[in-house]
Each structure stands twice: as structure tokens, then as C-alpha cells.
Amino acid sequence: MKNIGEYMIITVNKNIKSEEFLDLEHIINNKGLFLKEIDSEHFLVTGDTYKFDEQSILVLPGVLGVTRIKPTYHLVSRDVKMQDTIINIGNVKIGDGSLSFMCGPCSVNSEEEILRIAKGVKESGANILRGGAYKPRTSPYFFQGLGEEALKYLKEAGEKYNLPVVSEIVDSKDLDLYLKYVDIIQVGARNMQNYELLKKLGGTKKPILLKRGPSATIEELLMSAEYILKAGNPNVILCERGIRTFEKLERYTLDLSSVVILKKITHLPVIVDPSHAVGNYNFVSQMALAAIACGADGLMIEVHDHPVESVSDAFQSYKLSKLKSLIEKGKEIKEIINK
Ligand code: PEP
Ligand code: MN
């Protein structure tokens, strides 16, 4: 039998005596395995753990338990890292207990428009600017985005209003452009399982916003995130954006249960996009506030100062003039649930 990538986590008593710990280390090392501290109570064991008999250490005083980790995903799991991952983007922190608001138009349609919207986004209290450049559209006849031109305008607007920017990559051939122009690279729902793209993004250190595919399970989302971490990039933010169900009055069904479950099993930050989920500007604010109540680390909201002029996703564009009050309410909810 070969090692199929299984790991073990040993939980020890936080008051374990040093001689007890040395005994534990001795047994592990004698079996050709490696022990690595996760925190003072948890240790990761790597190597050919499949042939290791955990009874040999469970009998030691100070050892509380042994968990075997399945190879499907573990780097993203709290089994391996208990503390929340905090993503630092300049002065903005995601996952540190604060709330992030990534707001902006569905697509960047002109320089003038993105500068105008960025100003409103900043004044409303949002801290990250979004805008699509290469748009993954359902029909090839729909607007496909302005490409590199859009990335340039987005960066210009972000710099002018001191907002980090996020935009979706659809093809790894554009990676150098994204490394140059954006602060967070978004992987859209349609590309969540584009594993070659995920591996390439894992080869960078750029923060990656990974959206859940409309038909992906929570574990499939975690396995996709695992690809990025395994390739060396720990800076991943997960995004719930609705899943496909039988319901026709919603664009997708916003699965808020996933937020509470994800927060429990992964240390990665979790944000929610109510815009693409509910797909209707009338219901965006309610779902946004509900997401905060569920413990989301932030929101992605499509906003426009004149939604009818929005070239893509106009019907779900939230009015920019209402964003400030939504953000204020959201922060109040966060305060209550943090208590
Ligand atoms: C987007 O955020 O612009 C987008 C296309 O979202 P999703 O990938 O969730 O459909
Ligand atoms: Mn959109």
C-alpha cells in the first residue's frame, strides 16, 4: 500500500510536560514520520502515516487524540490551521473580524463611468472596487468586456480613490496583465473547477477570490481552494454566490448555510455575493444583511449610479446612492453578532 497523501493531527494537552512531548516525538521520528507544530495543542504528522498505529501514542500521558486527515483537502481545513487566515491588501484586511465591501459595476464600460462609480463607492464606505474586464457571458452575442483597457481604467480608478481592485480572470494567458493591474484576482463561478487555471494562480502570491460554482458542493469548493494552496498560494478568499436549484423566481439560490458551514471547517475568509445570487436589485440589500448575520467576512455587490445604463447585469445592479446606508446597517449587524 502506498501513502496516498494521508496526514495525521495529534492533539495534546496544553500543559503537556516536556519529557512527555519528547517521548511522543521519539515515537513519531522512530517510525520515519515528521512532526510539525500547528499551535501549542496541535501537531501535524506527515510521512507514511497509513502504517502508523495510533494506539502507540494514544497511551501516552498528554496525548488527547489523533485525527487522520483525508487527502481530498486539508490545507484549507481548520484541522491543519485553527486560526483564521487574514488576507492583507495594503491597508485592507479580509478575515480579521472586520467587514469588506467589494463594490462596483458588473463590467467596466468606460473610463469616465468607472471613475465616477469609484468615487461613489469610496464615499459610501466600501473598501474594495470591483469591475469586470473579460466577461464570461452566457451568450457569445452579449458584451464580452473591454479587456485590458478595462483593467487599466479599473487600476486608475482604484489608485485615484485609494481602493484595491478586484477583477475576474477567464484565461490564464492573461495572468501577467492581472498581476500588473489588480490587487485581487477573481475566479468566477464558471471557472471554479478549471484546475489548470487554479494551479497557475497558486503559483503566485496574489490574493485570489474563488467563487463557488452554481452546481458545486461546499466540499468541491474547498477542493478547488486546495489546488491554489497546494500550489503555494495561501491567500484565498471564498465566495458564496448562489447555486442552481429548481426555483425560477431567483437567478440562483443564495446558500447562506454554506457560510456558517464554511466558517466552521475552513480558516479561509468567506464573502457573499448577493447580486449574482438573487439577481434582482429589489432583494440585494436583504440578502446582503442576512449574509452578514451569518458571519460573512464581506460582501461583493454590483452597484451603478444609473443601473439602467449598466451594459451587463443591469437588473441586479444596486443603486449607488443607497449603498452608504446598506453598509452602515451591515456594520451595525456585524457589531451585534460579534458581541
Ligand atoms: C461577476 O462577479 O462578475 C460574475 C460573473 O460572477 P459569477 O462568476 O458569480 O457569475
Ligand atoms: Mn455581473
CSV table of C-alpha atoms and ligand atoms in Angstrom, one decimal:
chain,number,residue,atom,x,y,z
A,1,MET,CA,0.0,0.0,0.0
A,2,LYS,CA,1.3,3.4,-0.8
A,3,ASN,CA,0.9,6.6,1.1
A,4,ILE,CA,-2.0,8.4,-0.6
A,5,GLY,CA,-1.3,11.7,1.0
A,6,GLU,CA,-2.9,11.0,4.4
A,7,TYR,CA,-1.8,13.2,7.2
A,8,MET,CA,-2.5,13.0,11.0
A,9,ILE,CA,-3.2,15.7,13.5
A,10,ILE,CA,-2.2,14.9,17.1
A,11,THR,CA,-4.0,16.9,19.8
A,12,VAL,CA,-2.0,17.3,23.1
A,13,ASN,CA,-2.9,18.6,26.4
A,14,LYS,CA,-1.8,22.2,26.5
A,15,ASN,CA,0.0,21.5,29.8
A,16,ILE,CA,1.9,18.6,28.3
A,17,LYS,CA,5.3,18.1,30.2
A,18,SER,CA,8.4,18.5,28.1
A,19,GLU,CA,9.5,14.8,28.8
A,20,GLU,CA,6.1,13.6,27.7
A,21,PHE,CA,6.4,15.6,24.5
A,22,LEU,CA,9.9,14.2,23.9
A,23,ASP,CA,8.5,10.6,24.2
A,24,LEU,CA,5.9,11.5,21.6
A,25,GLU,CA,8.4,13.0,19.3
A,26,HIS,CA,10.7,10.0,19.7
A,27,ILE,CA,8.0,7.5,18.7
A,28,ILE,CA,7.0,9.6,15.7
A,29,ASN,CA,10.5,10.1,14.4
A,30,ASN,CA,11.4,6.4,15.0
A,31,LYS,CA,8.7,5.5,12.5
A,32,GLY,CA,10.3,7.8,9.9
A,33,LEU,CA,7.5,10.3,10.3
A,34,PHE,CA,7.7,14.1,10.8
A,35,LEU,CA,6.1,16.2,13.5
A,36,LYS,CA,5.3,19.9,12.9
A,37,GLU,CA,3.7,22.3,15.3
A,38,ILE,CA,0.4,23.9,14.2
A,39,ASP,CA,-0.2,25.6,17.5
A,40,SER,CA,0.6,24.6,21.1
A,41,GLU,CA,-2.1,21.9,21.2
A,42,HIS,CA,-2.0,20.6,17.6
A,43,PHE,CA,0.8,18.9,15.7
A,44,LEU,CA,0.8,17.8,12.1
A,45,VAL,CA,2.3,14.4,11.3
A,46,THR,CA,3.5,13.8,7.7
A,47,GLY,CA,5.1,10.8,6.0
A,48,ASP,CA,3.8,7.3,5.5
A,49,THR,CA,1.1,7.7,8.3
A,50,TYR,CA,-1.1,4.9,6.9
A,51,LYS,CA,1.1,2.2,8.5
A,52,PHE,CA,1.3,4.0,11.9
A,53,ASP,CA,-0.6,2.5,14.8
A,54,GLU,CA,-2.1,5.5,16.7
A,55,GLN,CA,-2.6,3.3,19.8
A,56,SER,CA,1.2,3.6,20.4
A,57,ILE,CA,0.8,7.3,21.1
A,58,LEU,CA,-2.7,7.4,22.5
A,59,VAL,CA,-1.4,5.6,25.6
A,60,LEU,CA,1.0,8.5,26.3
A,61,PRO,CA,0.0,10.9,29.0
A,62,GLY,CA,-0.6,14.3,27.5
A,63,VAL,CA,-1.9,13.0,24.1
A,64,LEU,CA,-5.6,13.6,23.8
A,65,GLY,CA,-6.4,12.4,20.3
A,66,VAL,CA,-5.3,11.6,16.8
A,67,THR,CA,-7.2,12.6,13.7
A,68,ARG,CA,-6.4,11.2,10.3
A,69,ILE,CA,-6.9,13.7,7.5
A,70,LYS,CA,-8.3,12.5,4.2
A,71,PRO,CA,-6.2,13.6,1.2
A,72,THR,CA,-9.0,15.4,-0.6
A,73,TYR,CA,-8.4,18.6,1.2
A,74,HIS,CA,-6.6,19.6,4.3
A,75,LEU,CA,-4.5,22.8,3.8
A,76,VAL,CA,-7.8,24.7,3.7
A,77,SER,CA,-9.1,23.0,6.8
A,78,ARG,CA,-9.2,24.1,10.4
A,79,ASP,CA,-7.7,20.7,11.2
A,80,VAL,CA,-4.4,21.9,9.9
A,81,LYS,CA,-4.7,25.6,10.8
A,82,MET,CA,-7.0,26.7,13.5
A,83,GLN,CA,-6.5,30.5,13.3
A,84,ASP,CA,-8.5,32.5,10.7
A,85,THR,CA,-6.4,33.4,7.6
A,86,ILE,CA,-6.2,37.1,7.2
A,87,ILE,CA,-5.6,38.5,3.7
A,88,ASN,CA,-3.7,41.7,3.7
A,89,ILE,CA,-4.1,44.1,0.7
A,90,GLY,CA,-2.4,47.3,1.6
A,91,ASN,CA,-4.4,48.7,4.5
A,92,VAL,CA,-7.3,46.4,3.8
A,93,LYS,CA,-7.6,43.2,5.8
A,94,ILE,CA,-10.0,40.5,4.9
A,95,GLY,CA,-10.9,37.8,7.5
A,96,ASP,CA,-9.7,39.7,10.6
A,97,GLY,CA,-13.2,40.1,12.0
A,98,SER,CA,-13.9,43.3,10.1
A,99,LEU,CA,-16.2,43.6,7.1
A,100,SER,CA,-15.1,44.2,3.5
A,101,PHE,CA,-17.3,45.6,0.8
A,102,MET,CA,-16.2,44.9,-2.8
A,103,CYS,CA,-18.5,47.1,-4.8
A,104,GLY,CA,-18.6,48.4,-8.4
A,105,PRO,CA,-20.2,47.7,-11.8
A,106,CYS,CA,-20.6,44.3,-13.3
A,107,SER,CA,-18.3,45.4,-16.1
A,108,VAL,CA,-16.0,48.3,-16.6
A,109,ASN,CA,-17.7,50.1,-19.5
A,110,SER,CA,-15.7,53.4,-19.8
A,111,GLU,CA,-13.0,55.3,-18.1
A,112,GLU,CA,-15.4,58.1,-17.1
A,113,GLU,CA,-18.0,55.7,-15.7
A,114,ILE,CA,-15.6,53.7,-13.5
A,115,LEU,CA,-14.0,56.9,-12.2
A,116,ARG,CA,-17.5,58.2,-11.3
A,117,ILE,CA,-18.6,55.0,-9.7
A,118,ALA,CA,-15.3,54.5,-7.8
A,119,LYS,CA,-15.8,57.9,-6.2
A,120,GLY,CA,-19.3,57.0,-5.0
A,121,VAL,CA,-18.1,53.6,-3.8
A,122,LYS,CA,-15.4,55.2,-1.7
A,123,GLU,CA,-17.8,57.9,-0.3
A,124,SER,CA,-20.3,55.1,0.6
A,125,GLY,CA,-17.7,53.5,2.8
A,126,ALA,CA,-16.8,50.4,0.7
A,127,ASN,CA,-13.2,49.4,0.8
A,128,ILE,CA,-12.6,47.5,-2.5
A,129,LEU,CA,-13.6,48.3,-6.1
A,130,ARG,CA,-14.8,45.6,-8.4
A,131,GLY,CA,-15.3,45.7,-12.2
A,132,GLY,CA,-15.3,43.1,-14.9
A,133,ALA,CA,-12.8,43.3,-17.8
A,134,TYR,CA,-13.1,39.9,-19.5
A,135,LYS,CA,-16.8,38.9,-19.0
A,136,PRO,CA,-17.8,35.2,-19.1
A,137,ARG,CA,-21.2,35.7,-20.7
A,138,THR,CA,-23.8,33.0,-21.3
A,139,SER,CA,-24.3,34.0,-24.9
A,140,PRO,CA,-21.4,34.8,-27.3
A,141,TYR,CA,-23.5,37.7,-28.6
A,142,PHE,CA,-23.6,39.5,-25.2
A,143,PHE,CA,-21.0,42.2,-24.3
A,144,GLN,CA,-17.7,40.4,-23.6
A,145,GLY,CA,-15.9,43.2,-21.7
A,146,LEU,CA,-13.3,45.8,-22.7
A,147,GLY,CA,-10.3,43.5,-21.8
A,148,GLU,CA,-7.0,45.1,-20.9
A,149,GLU,CA,-8.5,48.6,-21.4
A,150,ALA,CA,-10.9,47.9,-18.6
A,151,LEU,CA,-8.1,46.7,-16.3
A,152,LYS,CA,-6.3,50.0,-16.9
A,153,TYR,CA,-9.3,52.1,-16.1
A,154,LEU,CA,-10.0,50.0,-13.0
A,155,LYS,CA,-6.5,50.4,-11.7
A,156,GLU,CA,-6.6,54.1,-12.4
A,157,ALA,CA,-9.9,54.5,-10.5
A,158,GLY,CA,-8.6,52.3,-7.7
A,159,GLU,CA,-5.5,54.4,-7.3
A,160,LYS,CA,-7.3,57.7,-7.6
A,161,TYR,CA,-9.7,56.8,-4.7
A,162,ASN,CA,-7.3,54.6,-2.8
A,163,LEU,CA,-9.3,51.4,-3.3
A,164,PRO,CA,-7.7,48.0,-4.0
A,165,VAL,CA,-9.3,46.4,-7.1
A,166,VAL,CA,-10.7,43.0,-7.9
A,167,SER,CA,-11.5,41.7,-11.4
A,168,GLU,CA,-12.2,38.2,-12.9
A,169,ILE,CA,-9.6,36.3,-14.9
A,170,VAL,CA,-11.1,33.9,-17.5
A,171,ASP,CA,-7.9,32.7,-19.2
A,172,SER,CA,-4.5,32.0,-17.7
A,173,LYS,CA,-2.8,33.6,-20.7
A,174,ASP,CA,-3.9,37.0,-19.2
A,175,LEU,CA,-2.2,36.3,-15.8
A,176,ASP,CA,0.6,38.8,-16.3
A,177,LEU,CA,-2.0,41.5,-17.0
A,178,TYR,CA,-3.8,40.7,-13.8
A,179,LEU,CA,-0.6,40.6,-11.8
A,180,LYS,CA,0.1,44.1,-13.1
A,181,TYR,CA,-3.3,45.7,-12.8
A,182,VAL,CA,-5.4,44.1,-10.0
A,183,ASP,CA,-5.0,43.6,-6.3
A,184,ILE,CA,-7.3,40.5,-6.0
A,185,ILE,CA,-7.8,38.1,-8.9
A,186,GLN,CA,-11.3,36.7,-9.1
A,187,VAL,CA,-12.0,33.2,-10.3
A,188,GLY,CA,-15.6,33.2,-11.5
A,189,ALA,CA,-18.2,30.6,-10.7
A,190,ARG,CA,-17.8,29.1,-14.2
A,191,ASN,CA,-14.1,28.6,-13.7
A,192,MET,CA,-14.2,27.2,-10.1
A,193,GLN,CA,-13.1,23.8,-11.5
A,194,ASN,CA,-10.7,25.0,-14.1
A,195,TYR,CA,-7.9,23.2,-12.3
A,196,GLU,CA,-5.1,24.3,-14.6
A,197,LEU,CA,-6.1,27.9,-14.0
A,198,LEU,CA,-6.2,27.3,-10.3
A,199,LYS,CA,-2.7,25.7,-10.3
A,200,LYS,CA,-1.3,28.7,-12.2
A,201,LEU,CA,-2.9,31.2,-9.7
A,202,GLY,CA,-1.4,29.0,-6.9
A,203,GLY,CA,2.0,29.8,-8.4
A,204,THR,CA,1.5,33.5,-7.5
A,205,LYS,CA,1.1,35.2,-4.1
A,206,LYS,CA,-1.8,37.4,-5.3
A,207,PRO,CA,-5.0,37.2,-3.2
A,208,ILE,CA,-7.5,35.0,-5.1
A,209,LEU,CA,-11.3,35.4,-4.8
A,210,LEU,CA,-12.7,32.0,-5.6
A,211,LYS,CA,-16.4,31.9,-6.4
A,212,ARG,CA,-18.5,28.8,-5.8
A,213,GLY,CA,-19.7,27.1,-9.0
A,214,PRO,CA,-23.5,27.1,-9.3
A,215,SER,CA,-23.6,23.3,-9.1
A,216,ALA,CA,-20.6,22.8,-6.8
A,217,THR,CA,-20.9,21.3,-3.4
A,218,ILE,CA,-19.2,23.0,-0.4
A,219,GLU,CA,-16.5,20.3,-0.4
A,220,GLU,CA,-15.9,20.8,-4.1
A,221,LEU,CA,-15.4,24.5,-3.5
A,222,LEU,CA,-12.9,23.6,-0.7
A,223,MET,CA,-11.1,21.1,-3.0
A,224,SER,CA,-10.7,23.9,-5.6
A,225,ALA,CA,-9.3,26.2,-3.0
A,226,GLU,CA,-7.0,23.4,-2.0
A,227,TYR,CA,-5.5,23.4,-5.5
A,228,ILE,CA,-4.4,27.0,-5.0
A,229,LEU,CA,-3.0,26.5,-1.6
A,230,LYS,CA,-1.2,23.3,-2.6
A,231,ALA,CA,0.5,25.1,-5.4
A,232,GLY,CA,1.8,27.6,-2.9
A,233,ASN,CA,-0.6,30.5,-2.6
A,234,PRO,CA,-2.3,30.7,0.9
A,235,ASN,CA,-4.2,33.9,0.0
A,236,VAL,CA,-7.6,32.6,-0.9
A,237,ILE,CA,-11.0,34.2,-0.2
A,238,LEU,CA,-14.0,32.0,-0.8
A,239,CYS,CA,-17.2,33.5,-2.2
A,240,GLU,CA,-20.8,32.1,-2.0
A,241,ARG,CA,-22.7,33.4,-5.0
A,242,GLY,CA,-25.8,31.2,-5.2
A,243,ILE,CA,-26.4,27.7,-6.5
A,244,ARG,CA,-28.7,26.3,-9.2
A,245,THR,CA,-31.9,25.0,-7.8
A,246,PHE,CA,-35.4,24.3,-9.1
A,247,GLU,CA,-36.5,27.8,-8.1
A,248,LYS,CA,-37.3,30.1,-11.0
A,249,LEU,CA,-38.0,33.4,-9.3
A,250,GLU,CA,-34.4,33.8,-8.2
A,251,ARG,CA,-31.4,33.9,-10.6
A,252,TYR,CA,-29.7,31.3,-8.3
A,253,THR,CA,-30.5,30.3,-4.7
A,254,LEU,CA,-28.2,32.1,-2.2
A,255,ASP,CA,-27.0,29.2,0.0
A,256,LEU,CA,-26.3,31.0,3.3
A,257,SER,CA,-26.0,27.7,5.1
A,258,SER,CA,-22.7,27.3,3.3
A,259,VAL,CA,-21.4,30.4,5.0
A,260,VAL,CA,-21.8,29.0,8.5
A,261,ILE,CA,-20.5,25.6,7.5
A,262,LEU,CA,-17.5,27.1,5.7
A,263,LYS,CA,-16.6,29.3,8.6
A,264,LYS,CA,-16.6,26.2,10.8
A,265,ILE,CA,-14.5,23.9,8.6
A,266,THR,CA,-12.1,26.3,6.9
A,267,HIS,CA,-9.8,29.1,8.1
A,268,LEU,CA,-10.2,31.0,4.8
A,269,PRO,CA,-12.3,34.2,4.7
A,270,VAL,CA,-15.8,33.8,3.3
A,271,ILE,CA,-17.6,36.6,1.5
A,272,VAL,CA,-21.0,36.6,-0.1
A,273,ASP,CA,-22.2,38.0,-3.5
A,274,PRO,CA,-26.0,38.5,-3.1
A,275,SER,CA,-26.2,40.3,-6.5
A,276,HIS,CA,-25.5,37.3,-8.8
A,277,ALA,CA,-27.5,35.0,-6.5
A,278,VAL,CA,-30.8,36.7,-6.2
A,279,GLY,CA,-30.3,38.6,-9.5
A,280,ASN,CA,-32.8,41.4,-8.7
A,281,TYR,CA,-31.9,44.8,-7.3
A,282,ASN,CA,-35.0,44.7,-5.1
A,283,PHE,CA,-33.7,41.9,-3.0
A,284,VAL,CA,-30.0,42.6,-2.8
A,285,SER,CA,-29.9,44.5,0.4
A,286,GLN,CA,-31.9,42.0,2.4
A,287,MET,CA,-29.7,39.1,1.3
A,288,ALA,CA,-26.6,41.2,1.9
A,289,LEU,CA,-27.6,41.9,5.5
A,290,ALA,CA,-28.6,38.2,6.1
A,291,ALA,CA,-25.1,37.2,4.9
A,292,ILE,CA,-23.5,39.4,7.4
A,293,ALA,CA,-25.7,38.0,10.1
A,294,CYS,CA,-24.5,34.5,9.1
A,295,GLY,CA,-20.9,35.6,9.8
A,296,ALA,CA,-19.6,36.5,6.3
A,297,ASP,CA,-16.3,38.4,6.2
A,298,GLY,CA,-17.6,40.7,3.5
A,299,LEU,CA,-19.8,41.2,0.5
A,300,MET,CA,-19.4,41.6,-3.2
A,301,ILE,CA,-22.2,43.9,-4.5
A,302,GLU,CA,-22.8,45.1,-8.1
A,303,VAL,CA,-23.6,48.8,-7.9
A,304,HIS,CA,-24.2,51.5,-10.5
A,305,ASP,CA,-25.2,55.2,-10.3
A,306,HIS,CA,-27.6,54.7,-13.2
A,307,PRO,CA,-28.4,51.0,-13.2
A,308,VAL,CA,-30.4,51.1,-16.5
A,309,GLU,CA,-27.2,52.2,-18.2
A,310,SER,CA,-25.3,49.2,-17.0
A,311,VAL,CA,-24.2,47.2,-20.0
A,312,SER,CA,-24.3,43.9,-18.2
A,313,ASP,CA,-26.4,42.6,-15.3
A,314,ALA,CA,-28.4,45.9,-15.1
A,315,PHE,CA,-31.4,44.2,-13.4
A,316,GLN,CA,-29.4,43.2,-10.3
A,317,SER,CA,-27.4,46.5,-10.1
A,318,TYR,CA,-27.9,48.1,-6.7
A,319,LYS,CA,-28.3,51.9,-6.7
A,320,LEU,CA,-25.1,53.5,-5.7
A,321,SER,CA,-27.0,56.2,-3.9
A,322,LYS,CA,-28.3,53.6,-1.4
A,323,LEU,CA,-25.0,51.9,-0.8
A,324,LYS,CA,-23.9,54.0,2.1
A,325,SER,CA,-27.0,53.2,4.2
A,326,LEU,CA,-26.6,49.5,3.4
A,327,ILE,CA,-23.0,49.5,4.5
A,328,GLU,CA,-23.9,51.3,7.7
A,329,LYS,CA,-26.6,48.8,8.5
A,330,GLY,CA,-24.3,45.9,7.7
A,331,LYS,CA,-21.7,47.2,10.1
A,332,GLU,CA,-24.3,47.5,12.9
A,333,ILE,CA,-25.4,43.9,12.3
A,334,LYS,CA,-21.7,42.8,12.4
A,335,GLU,CA,-21.3,44.6,15.7
A,336,ILE,CA,-24.3,42.8,17.2
A,337,ILE,CA,-23.1,39.3,16.1
A,338,ASN,CA,-19.6,40.0,17.2
A,339,LYS,CA,-20.9,40.6,20.8
B,1,PEP,C1,-19.0,38.5,-11.6
B,1,PEP,O1,-18.8,38.7,-10.4
B,1,PEP,O2,-18.9,39.4,-12.4
B,1,PEP,C2,-19.6,37.2,-12.1
B,1,PEP,C3,-19.6,36.9,-13.4
B,1,PEP,O3,-20.0,36.4,-11.1
B,1,PEP,P1,-20.2,34.8,-11.1
B,1,PEP,O4,-18.9,34.2,-11.5
B,1,PEP,O5,-20.5,34.5,-9.7
B,1,PEP,O6,-21.4,34.5,-12.0
B,2,MN,MN,-22.4,40.6,-13.1
